[in-house]
Every structure is written in structure tokens, then in C-alpha cells.
């Protein structure tokens, strides 16, 4: 089945699409392609083989380069576990190398890669990355880390234990002041109940003063920051609008059930 999982515009107006789909003139399903302004496939855009399946793209740069993430182990035969940066023409950017923390410590066929579940840009060109990592055979842990602009690990950002430990955040957003809103299937952080949504300080510590539980029974879908710094939080059955830095003061509005 053909599917599109993400789309992003380059500065010249061309669109990068990611998923699994057939392209005219290419016999095998493609994972990434670029569309010209008239919607046709750009034949000059060639991405070398990506092992496993990229699941999201974003962060288009001024030079047209962009980031991909998901269940990835290599791009064009070069190791890139979970996360990679491509140049505007689809080739791998060798100057961005994600930290080895994303590299699985075991290598049976079903654990050759880390699963990067979510990504968002942070200040100073850094990256917030939520991933499932495999420290041992049949063991996996959720991690939320911050990478420097070159992909190396930022040791100044450390997030305490999330429970259940197998579910990393599914969406994130960095606020203007550097604090980070995270949404996901977790129930607690640092042993403090935070069902589904929490705010972290800029160094990764839990912001104890922020508590905005999602309605019971919904699955996390996404968050979006509005121009007035209010936050839209969507799960599978509810939409909430949170005041900047405050828990909600009104009941949720049901958008579908």
C-alpha cells in the first residue's frame, strides 16, 4: 500500500515527501522523493538506499537540507542510527553524525536500529530527540536527549526516568524561554505523576509547577504552540488549549470519539 507520512517545503518551493510509494520510471517503492512546483517527480533528486524505514522529516534549512528520522540504521551504506541529515539534493550530509547513544548495543535482525519517534528543533541549532534504544537483547528503553548542532550529545540536558520506560515522548515543543513541553504515553517522570503531558526545564529536570493531565482514554496525537504562546494539545478523542505556562482552566472540547 502506498502512503505518505510527511511533507516539507524547501526554500525554492519544491516539496519533499516521505513514506512508501511508487514513482513513474522506478520499479521499486520509494521512501523519499521531491516534487517540482507542478507536482511532477524531480529526477535530479536521488536519495541513496536507506536501510529500514524513515518515518518523519522536517527542519528544512536555508540551504535546502533537511532531517529524517525513524527506524533507520544506515543511509547509502553509512551508519546513521535513527536520525540523519540530508543535503538539498538528497545525498547524506557527512558533517552531521548523531551520537552513538542512538546505536543499538545488540544486533539481531529485529534490533539493527534505534527508533527515533519524535524530533523538534531547539535553540542554537540543537535537536531534541525522543527515541527507543536497545541496550541489551530484548530490552528497550525510552530516551529523550538533546543533540548539539553537529549531532554530538549535549550532556547539559538530562531527563529523569519516564514510566512506562518503553514509551518515549511522541511529540515535543521548546518554549521561548527554553523549557520543553513533552507529550506521550508516559504516566510519570522522575516518579511524579504526569499522565501524558509534562514540562521540563531547559536542563531536562521536571518542572514540578506545571501539571496538565490529558483526559483519560485518549492516545497522544500531537501538540502545537500558537502565536500567543498558548498550547494546543490533541489526543485521539480530545483537543485542549492550554494557557501559557498554566494547567487548563476549562473542560476539554471533544473533537471526535
PDB file of C-alpha atoms in Angstrom:
ATOM      1  CA  UNK A   1       0.000   0.000   0.000  1.00  0.00           C
ATOM      2  CA  UNK A   2       1.243   3.476  -0.863  1.00  0.00           C
ATOM      3  CA  UNK A   3       1.338   6.002   1.962  1.00  0.00           C
ATOM      4  CA  UNK A   4       2.700   9.493   2.604  1.00  0.00           C
ATOM      5  CA  UNK A   5       3.936  10.043   6.157  1.00  0.00           C
ATOM      6  CA  UNK A   6       5.366  13.529   5.901  1.00  0.00           C
ATOM      7  CA  UNK A   7       5.933  16.522   3.665  1.00  0.00           C
ATOM      8  CA  UNK A   8       8.197  19.571   3.882  1.00  0.00           C
ATOM      9  CA  UNK A   9       8.861  22.514   1.584  1.00  0.00           C
ATOM     10  CA  UNK A  10      12.341  23.560   0.504  1.00  0.00           C
ATOM     11  CA  UNK A  11      13.137  27.280   0.077  1.00  0.00           C
ATOM     12  CA  UNK A  12      12.575  27.097  -3.714  1.00  0.00           C
ATOM     13  CA  UNK A  13       9.027  25.785  -3.196  1.00  0.00           C
ATOM     14  CA  UNK A  14       9.745  22.167  -4.089  1.00  0.00           C
ATOM     15  CA  UNK A  15       8.228  19.570  -1.757  1.00  0.00           C
ATOM     16  CA  UNK A  16       9.998  16.649  -0.098  1.00  0.00           C
ATOM     17  CA  UNK A  17       7.682  13.720   0.646  1.00  0.00           C
ATOM     18  CA  UNK A  18       8.434  10.673   2.750  1.00  0.00           C
ATOM     19  CA  UNK A  19       6.647   7.335   3.056  1.00  0.00           C
ATOM     20  CA  UNK A  20       6.355   4.320   0.779  1.00  0.00           C
ATOM     21  CA  UNK A  21       5.064   4.887  -2.738  1.00  0.00           C
ATOM     22  CA  UNK A  22       5.633   4.109  -6.397  1.00  0.00           C
ATOM     23  CA  UNK A  23       7.234   6.669  -8.696  1.00  0.00           C
ATOM     24  CA  UNK A  24       6.892   6.548 -12.508  1.00  0.00           C
ATOM     25  CA  UNK A  25      10.011   5.095 -14.110  1.00  0.00           C
ATOM     26  CA  UNK A  26      11.248   3.427 -10.892  1.00  0.00           C
ATOM     27  CA  UNK A  27      10.265  -0.207 -10.368  1.00  0.00           C
ATOM     28  CA  UNK A  28      10.676  -0.361  -6.586  1.00  0.00           C
ATOM     29  CA  UNK A  29       8.719   1.556  -3.922  1.00  0.00           C
ATOM     30  CA  UNK A  30      10.429   4.805  -2.944  1.00  0.00           C
ATOM     31  CA  UNK A  31      10.858   6.165   0.579  1.00  0.00           C
ATOM     32  CA  UNK A  32      11.693   9.791  -0.262  1.00  0.00           C
ATOM     33  CA  UNK A  33      11.041  11.873  -3.351  1.00  0.00           C
ATOM     34  CA  UNK A  34      10.952  15.528  -4.342  1.00  0.00           C
ATOM     35  CA  UNK A  35       8.111  17.139  -6.264  1.00  0.00           C
ATOM     36  CA  UNK A  36       8.580  20.158  -8.503  1.00  0.00           C
ATOM     37  CA  UNK A  37       6.238  23.149  -8.500  1.00  0.00           C
ATOM     38  CA  UNK A  38       3.899  21.434 -10.987  1.00  0.00           C
ATOM     39  CA  UNK A  39       3.700  18.251  -8.880  1.00  0.00           C
ATOM     40  CA  UNK A  40       5.924  16.074 -11.069  1.00  0.00           C
ATOM     41  CA  UNK A  41       8.734  13.984  -9.584  1.00  0.00           C
ATOM     42  CA  UNK A  42      12.112  15.735  -9.693  1.00  0.00           C
ATOM     43  CA  UNK A  43      14.555  13.309 -11.404  1.00  0.00           C
ATOM     44  CA  UNK A  44      17.587  15.253 -10.107  1.00  0.00           C
ATOM     45  CA  UNK A  45      16.754  14.329  -6.509  1.00  0.00           C
ATOM     46  CA  UNK A  46      18.273  10.982  -5.627  1.00  0.00           C
ATOM     47  CA  UNK A  47      18.424   9.556  -2.106  1.00  0.00           C
ATOM     48  CA  UNK A  48      20.743   6.587  -1.714  1.00  0.00           C
ATOM     49  CA  UNK A  49      19.385   3.433  -0.103  1.00  0.00           C
ATOM     50  CA  UNK A  50      18.003   3.879   3.411  1.00  0.00           C
ATOM     51  CA  UNK A  51      18.004   0.685   5.459  1.00  0.00           C
ATOM     52  CA  UNK A  52      14.644   0.134   7.155  1.00  0.00           C
ATOM     53  CA  UNK A  53      12.019   2.884   7.191  1.00  0.00           C
ATOM     54  CA  UNK A  54      12.256   6.649   7.729  1.00  0.00           C
ATOM     55  CA  UNK A  55       9.071   7.849   9.394  1.00  0.00           C
ATOM     56  CA  UNK A  56       9.307  11.621   9.560  1.00  0.00           C
ATOM     57  CA  UNK A  57      11.135  14.568   8.041  1.00  0.00           C
ATOM     58  CA  UNK A  58      11.487  18.206   8.981  1.00  0.00           C
ATOM     59  CA  UNK A  59      13.804  21.029   9.857  1.00  0.00           C
ATOM     60  CA  UNK A  60      14.378  22.244   6.301  1.00  0.00           C
ATOM     61  CA  UNK A  61      17.407  24.539   6.359  1.00  0.00           C
ATOM     62  CA  UNK A  62      18.059  27.705   4.391  1.00  0.00           C
ATOM     63  CA  UNK A  63      20.315  25.707   2.039  1.00  0.00           C
ATOM     64  CA  UNK A  64      17.535  23.162   1.381  1.00  0.00           C
ATOM     65  CA  UNK A  65      18.992  20.415   3.565  1.00  0.00           C
ATOM     66  CA  UNK A  66      16.641  18.558   5.918  1.00  0.00           C
ATOM     67  CA  UNK A  67      16.420  15.894   8.616  1.00  0.00           C
ATOM     68  CA  UNK A  68      14.885  12.427   8.503  1.00  0.00           C
ATOM     69  CA  UNK A  69      14.225  10.049  11.348  1.00  0.00           C
ATOM     70  CA  UNK A  70      12.568   6.785  12.281  1.00  0.00           C
ATOM     71  CA  UNK A  71      13.703   3.163  12.228  1.00  0.00           C
ATOM     72  CA  UNK A  72      16.946   3.845  10.336  1.00  0.00           C
ATOM     73  CA  UNK A  73      20.296   2.092  10.535  1.00  0.00           C
ATOM     74  CA  UNK A  74      22.132   3.496   7.503  1.00  0.00           C
ATOM     75  CA  UNK A  75      21.890   5.880   4.568  1.00  0.00           C
ATOM     76  CA  UNK A  76      23.808   4.936   1.451  1.00  0.00           C
ATOM     77  CA  UNK A  77      25.725   2.324   3.430  1.00  0.00           C
ATOM     78  CA  UNK A  78      26.856   4.856   6.071  1.00  0.00           C
ATOM     79  CA  UNK A  79      25.725   4.281   9.667  1.00  0.00           C
ATOM     80  CA  UNK A  80      23.065   6.711  10.797  1.00  0.00           C
ATOM     81  CA  UNK A  81      21.072   5.193  13.631  1.00  0.00           C
ATOM     82  CA  UNK A  82      17.594   6.662  13.881  1.00  0.00           C
ATOM     83  CA  UNK A  83      18.398  10.157  12.637  1.00  0.00           C
ATOM     84  CA  UNK A  84      20.225  11.754   9.703  1.00  0.00           C
ATOM     85  CA  UNK A  85      20.623  14.997   7.815  1.00  0.00           C
ATOM     86  CA  UNK A  86      20.427  15.060   4.035  1.00  0.00           C
ATOM     87  CA  UNK A  87      21.645  17.751   1.676  1.00  0.00           C
ATOM     88  CA  UNK A  88      19.250  19.544  -0.648  1.00  0.00           C
ATOM     89  CA  UNK A  89      19.900  17.035  -3.466  1.00  0.00           C
ATOM     90  CA  UNK A  90      19.104  14.037  -1.241  1.00  0.00           C
ATOM     91  CA  UNK A  91      22.678  12.966  -0.522  1.00  0.00           C
ATOM     92  CA  UNK A  92      23.838  12.286   3.040  1.00  0.00           C
ATOM     93  CA  UNK A  93      25.360  15.240   4.902  1.00  0.00           C
ATOM     94  CA  UNK A  94      28.642  13.831   6.295  1.00  0.00           C
ATOM     95  CA  UNK A  95      29.098  16.758   8.701  1.00  0.00           C
ATOM     96  CA  UNK A  96      26.150  15.702  10.891  1.00  0.00           C
ATOM     97  CA  UNK A  97      26.766  12.484  12.837  1.00  0.00           C
ATOM     98  CA  UNK A  98      24.240  11.591  15.589  1.00  0.00           C
ATOM     99  CA  UNK A  99      25.728  10.498  18.904  1.00  0.00           C
ATOM    100  CA  UNK A 100      26.448   6.757  19.392  1.00  0.00           C
ATOM    101  CA  UNK A 101      23.886   6.744  22.211  1.00  0.00           C
ATOM    102  CA  UNK A 102      21.345   6.013  19.452  1.00  0.00           C
ATOM    103  CA  UNK A 103      23.273   2.977  18.239  1.00  0.00           C
ATOM    104  CA  UNK A 104      21.838  -0.369  19.437  1.00  0.00           C
ATOM    105  CA  UNK A 105      24.194  -2.417  21.607  1.00  0.00           C
ATOM    106  CA  UNK A 106      22.821  -5.665  20.144  1.00  0.00           C
ATOM    107  CA  UNK A 107      22.429  -6.655  16.535  1.00  0.00           C
ATOM    108  CA  UNK A 108      19.909  -9.414  15.828  1.00  0.00           C
ATOM    109  CA  UNK A 109      17.882  -8.723  12.679  1.00  0.00           C
ATOM    110  CA  UNK A 110      14.999  -7.084  14.536  1.00  0.00           C
ATOM    111  CA  UNK A 111      17.210  -4.693  16.534  1.00  0.00           C
ATOM    112  CA  UNK A 112      19.613  -3.250  13.981  1.00  0.00           C
ATOM    113  CA  UNK A 113      18.446   0.301  14.532  1.00  0.00           C
ATOM    114  CA  UNK A 114      17.210   2.781  17.084  1.00  0.00           C
ATOM    115  CA  UNK A 115      13.683   4.036  16.618  1.00  0.00           C
ATOM    116  CA  UNK A 116      13.572   7.820  16.696  1.00  0.00           C
ATOM    117  CA  UNK A 117       9.940   8.522  17.470  1.00  0.00           C
ATOM    118  CA  UNK A 118       9.956  12.321  17.569  1.00  0.00           C
ATOM    119  CA  UNK A 119      12.213  15.287  16.891  1.00  0.00           C
ATOM    120  CA  UNK A 120      11.978  19.022  17.252  1.00  0.00           C
ATOM    121  CA  UNK A 121      14.438  21.884  16.781  1.00  0.00           C
ATOM    122  CA  UNK A 122      15.890  23.561  19.847  1.00  0.00           C
ATOM    123  CA  UNK A 123      17.761  26.799  20.451  1.00  0.00           C
ATOM    124  CA  UNK A 124      21.247  27.345  18.999  1.00  0.00           C
ATOM    125  CA  UNK A 125      20.718  24.777  16.252  1.00  0.00           C
ATOM    126  CA  UNK A 126      20.343  21.908  18.711  1.00  0.00           C
ATOM    127  CA  UNK A 127      17.909  18.995  18.435  1.00  0.00           C
ATOM    128  CA  UNK A 128      15.506  17.347  20.862  1.00  0.00           C
ATOM    129  CA  UNK A 129      15.248  13.653  20.008  1.00  0.00           C
ATOM    130  CA  UNK A 130      12.898  11.070  21.535  1.00  0.00           C
ATOM    131  CA  UNK A 131      13.985   7.534  20.777  1.00  0.00           C
ATOM    132  CA  UNK A 132      13.644   3.890  21.705  1.00  0.00           C
ATOM    133  CA  UNK A 133      17.107   2.445  22.279  1.00  0.00           C
ATOM    134  CA  UNK A 134      18.202  -1.157  22.754  1.00  0.00           C
ATOM    135  CA  UNK A 135      20.861  -1.540  25.476  1.00  0.00           C
ATOM    136  CA  UNK A 136      20.606  -5.352  25.579  1.00  0.00           C
ATOM    137  CA  UNK A 137      18.903  -8.253  23.864  1.00  0.00           C
ATOM    138  CA  UNK A 138      15.109  -7.938  24.118  1.00  0.00           C
ATOM    139  CA  UNK A 139      15.478  -4.824  26.292  1.00  0.00           C
ATOM    140  CA  UNK A 140      14.398  -1.385  25.152  1.00  0.00           C
ATOM    141  CA  UNK A 141      14.200   1.962  26.884  1.00  0.00           C
ATOM    142  CA  UNK A 142      12.699   5.328  26.082  1.00  0.00           C
ATOM    143  CA  UNK A 143      15.168   8.183  25.914  1.00  0.00           C
ATOM    144  CA  UNK A 144      14.766  11.911  25.466  1.00  0.00           C
ATOM    145  CA  UNK A 145      18.070  13.543  24.629  1.00  0.00           C
ATOM    146  CA  UNK A 146      19.364  16.795  23.212  1.00  0.00           C
ATOM    147  CA  UNK A 147      21.961  16.809  20.456  1.00  0.00           C
ATOM    148  CA  UNK A 148      24.304  19.635  19.593  1.00  0.00           C
ATOM    149  CA  UNK A 149      24.255  21.193  16.134  1.00  0.00           C
ATOM    150  CA  UNK A 150      26.826  18.657  14.886  1.00  0.00           C
ATOM    151  CA  UNK A 151      24.897  15.669  16.284  1.00  0.00           C
ATOM    152  CA  UNK A 152      27.006  15.092  19.396  1.00  0.00           C
ATOM    153  CA  UNK A 153      25.272  14.553  22.733  1.00  0.00           C
ATOM    154  CA  UNK A 154      24.545  17.631  24.853  1.00  0.00           C
ATOM    155  CA  UNK A 155      25.460  16.474  28.399  1.00  0.00           C
ATOM    156  CA  UNK A 156      23.814  19.527  29.981  1.00  0.00           C
ATOM    157  CA  UNK A 157      20.351  18.072  29.245  1.00  0.00           C
ATOM    158  CA  UNK A 158      19.333  15.034  31.303  1.00  0.00           C
ATOM    159  CA  UNK A 159      15.783  13.743  31.707  1.00  0.00           C
ATOM    160  CA  UNK A 160      14.851  11.603  34.700  1.00  0.00           C
ATOM    161  CA  UNK A 161      13.172   8.185  34.434  1.00  0.00           C
ATOM    162  CA  UNK A 162       9.924   8.004  32.483  1.00  0.00           C
ATOM    163  CA  UNK A 163       7.384   5.292  33.246  1.00  0.00           C
ATOM    164  CA  UNK A 164       6.452   3.129  31.443  1.00  0.00           C
ATOM    165  CA  UNK A 165      10.090   3.156  30.369  1.00  0.00           C
ATOM    166  CA  UNK A 166       9.334   1.667  26.938  1.00  0.00           C
ATOM    167  CA  UNK A 167       7.321   4.656  25.651  1.00  0.00           C
ATOM    168  CA  UNK A 168       9.283   7.753  24.611  1.00  0.00           C
ATOM    169  CA  UNK A 169       7.520  11.089  24.033  1.00  0.00           C
ATOM    170  CA  UNK A 170       5.612  11.189  20.767  1.00  0.00           C
ATOM    171  CA  UNK A 171       5.773  14.974  20.330  1.00  0.00           C
ATOM    172  CA  UNK A 172       7.715  17.887  21.828  1.00  0.00           C
ATOM    173  CA  UNK A 173       7.955  21.650  21.636  1.00  0.00           C
ATOM    174  CA  UNK A 174      10.543  24.053  23.030  1.00  0.00           C
ATOM    175  CA  UNK A 175       9.031  27.201  24.517  1.00  0.00           C
ATOM    176  CA  UNK A 176      10.555  30.662  24.040  1.00  0.00           C
ATOM    177  CA  UNK A 177      12.304  30.525  27.405  1.00  0.00           C
ATOM    178  CA  UNK A 178      13.918  27.164  26.700  1.00  0.00           C
ATOM    179  CA  UNK A 179      11.536  24.932  28.657  1.00  0.00           C
ATOM    180  CA  UNK A 180      10.254  21.857  26.804  1.00  0.00           C
ATOM    181  CA  UNK A 181       6.690  20.541  26.585  1.00  0.00           C
ATOM    182  CA  UNK A 182       6.558  16.776  26.011  1.00  0.00           C
ATOM    183  CA  UNK A 183       3.547  14.633  25.156  1.00  0.00           C
ATOM    184  CA  UNK A 184       3.364  10.849  25.075  1.00  0.00           C
ATOM    185  CA  UNK A 185       2.107   7.625  26.627  1.00  0.00           C
ATOM    186  CA  UNK A 186       4.152   8.024  29.815  1.00  0.00           C
ATOM    187  CA  UNK A 187       2.427   8.081  33.216  1.00  0.00           C
ATOM    188  CA  UNK A 188       5.176   9.650  35.316  1.00  0.00           C
ATOM    189  CA  UNK A 189       8.543  11.416  35.109  1.00  0.00           C
ATOM    190  CA  UNK A 190      11.052  11.344  37.980  1.00  0.00           C
ATOM    191  CA  UNK A 191       8.433   9.374  39.907  1.00  0.00           C
ATOM    192  CA  UNK A 192       5.956  12.272  39.737  1.00  0.00           C
ATOM    193  CA  UNK A 193       2.577  11.525  38.094  1.00  0.00           C
ATOM    194  CA  UNK A 194       2.383  13.269  34.733  1.00  0.00           C
ATOM    195  CA  UNK A 195      -0.130  11.314  32.625  1.00  0.00           C
ATOM    196  CA  UNK A 196       0.500  12.172  29.021  1.00  0.00           C
ATOM    197  CA  UNK A 197       1.986  15.653  29.172  1.00  0.00           C
ATOM    198  CA  UNK A 198       4.704  17.438  31.144  1.00  0.00           C
ATOM    199  CA  UNK A 199       7.046  20.385  31.020  1.00  0.00           C
ATOM    200  CA  UNK A 200      10.791  20.157  31.511  1.00  0.00           C
ATOM    201  CA  UNK A 201      13.299  22.807  32.465  1.00  0.00           C
ATOM    202  CA  UNK A 202      15.956  23.677  29.896  1.00  0.00           C
ATOM    203  CA  UNK A 203      18.345  21.200  31.560  1.00  0.00           C
ATOM    204  CA  UNK A 204      15.811  18.332  31.401  1.00  0.00           C
ATOM    205  CA  UNK A 205      14.569  18.419  35.002  1.00  0.00           C
ATOM    206  CA  UNK A 206      10.829  18.071  35.507  1.00  0.00           C
ATOM    207  CA  UNK A 207       9.012  21.375  36.022  1.00  0.00           C
ATOM    208  CA  UNK A 208       7.104  20.449  39.181  1.00  0.00           C
ATOM    209  CA  UNK A 209       4.892  23.528  38.976  1.00  0.00           C
ATOM    210  CA  UNK A 210       3.360  22.526  35.642  1.00  0.00           C
ATOM    211  CA  UNK A 211       0.638  19.862  35.708  1.00  0.00           C
ATOM    212  CA  UNK A 212      -1.823  19.485  32.839  1.00  0.00           C
ATOM    213  CA  UNK A 213      -3.123  15.887  32.656  1.00  0.00           C
ATOM    214  CA  UNK A 214      -4.836  14.778  29.477  1.00  0.00           C
ATOM    215  CA  UNK A 215      -8.301  13.219  29.629  1.00  0.00           C
ATOM    216  CA  UNK A 216      -8.307   9.520  30.460  1.00  0.00           C
ATOM    217  CA  UNK A 217      -8.881   7.232  27.493  1.00  0.00           C
ATOM    218  CA  UNK A 218      -7.119   9.125  24.716  1.00  0.00           C
ATOM    219  CA  UNK A 219      -3.886   8.384  22.887  1.00  0.00           C
ATOM    220  CA  UNK A 220      -1.386  11.205  22.238  1.00  0.00           C
ATOM    221  CA  UNK A 221      -1.506  12.709  18.749  1.00  0.00           C
ATOM    222  CA  UNK A 222       0.386  15.998  18.785  1.00  0.00           C
ATOM    223  CA  UNK A 223       0.974  19.442  20.223  1.00  0.00           C
ATOM    224  CA  UNK A 224       1.303  22.851  18.596  1.00  0.00           C
ATOM    225  CA  UNK A 225       2.358  26.221  20.006  1.00  0.00           C
ATOM    226  CA  UNK A 226       0.208  29.179  18.977  1.00  0.00           C
ATOM    227  CA  UNK A 227       1.393  32.727  18.298  1.00  0.00           C
ATOM    228  CA  UNK A 228       0.152  33.874  21.733  1.00  0.00           C
ATOM    229  CA  UNK A 229       2.154  31.086  23.451  1.00  0.00           C
ATOM    230  CA  UNK A 230      -0.935  29.042  24.264  1.00  0.00           C
ATOM    231  CA  UNK A 231      -0.602  25.353  23.546  1.00  0.00           C
ATOM    232  CA  UNK A 232      -2.939  23.105  21.579  1.00  0.00           C
ATOM    233  CA  UNK A 233      -2.796  19.514  22.828  1.00  0.00           C
ATOM    234  CA  UNK A 234      -4.515  16.839  20.762  1.00  0.00           C
ATOM    235  CA  UNK A 235      -5.099  13.227  21.632  1.00  0.00           C
ATOM    236  CA  UNK A 236      -7.289  10.650  19.926  1.00  0.00           C
ATOM    237  CA  UNK A 237     -10.511  11.948  21.443  1.00  0.00           C
ATOM    238  CA  UNK A 238      -9.938  15.435  22.806  1.00  0.00           C
ATOM    239  CA  UNK A 239      -8.457  18.813  21.983  1.00  0.00           C
ATOM    240  CA  UNK A 240      -7.306  21.123  24.753  1.00  0.00           C
ATOM    241  CA  UNK A 241      -5.961  24.636  24.620  1.00  0.00           C
ATOM    242  CA  UNK A 242      -3.613  25.369  27.494  1.00  0.00           C
ATOM    243  CA  UNK A 243      -2.760  28.849  28.692  1.00  0.00           C
ATOM    244  CA  UNK A 244       0.924  29.721  28.517  1.00  0.00           C
ATOM    245  CA  UNK A 245       2.647  28.004  31.417  1.00  0.00           C
ATOM    246  CA  UNK A 246      -0.615  27.072  33.134  1.00  0.00           C
ATOM    247  CA  UNK A 247      -2.778  23.950  33.509  1.00  0.00           C
ATOM    248  CA  UNK A 248      -6.168  24.123  31.768  1.00  0.00           C
ATOM    249  CA  UNK A 249      -8.971  26.075  33.457  1.00  0.00           C
ATOM    250  CA  UNK A 250     -11.810  24.759  31.283  1.00  0.00           C
ATOM    251  CA  UNK A 251     -13.047  21.253  30.416  1.00  0.00           C
ATOM    252  CA  UNK A 252     -11.796  19.748  27.152  1.00  0.00           C
ATOM    253  CA  UNK A 253     -13.702  20.152  23.909  1.00  0.00           C
ATOM    254  CA  UNK A 254     -14.383  16.797  22.255  1.00  0.00           C
ATOM    255  CA  UNK A 255     -13.453  16.829  18.570  1.00  0.00           C
ATOM    256  CA  UNK A 256     -14.203  13.165  17.822  1.00  0.00           C
ATOM    257  CA  UNK A 257     -14.892   9.929  19.635  1.00  0.00           C
TER     258      UNK A 257
END
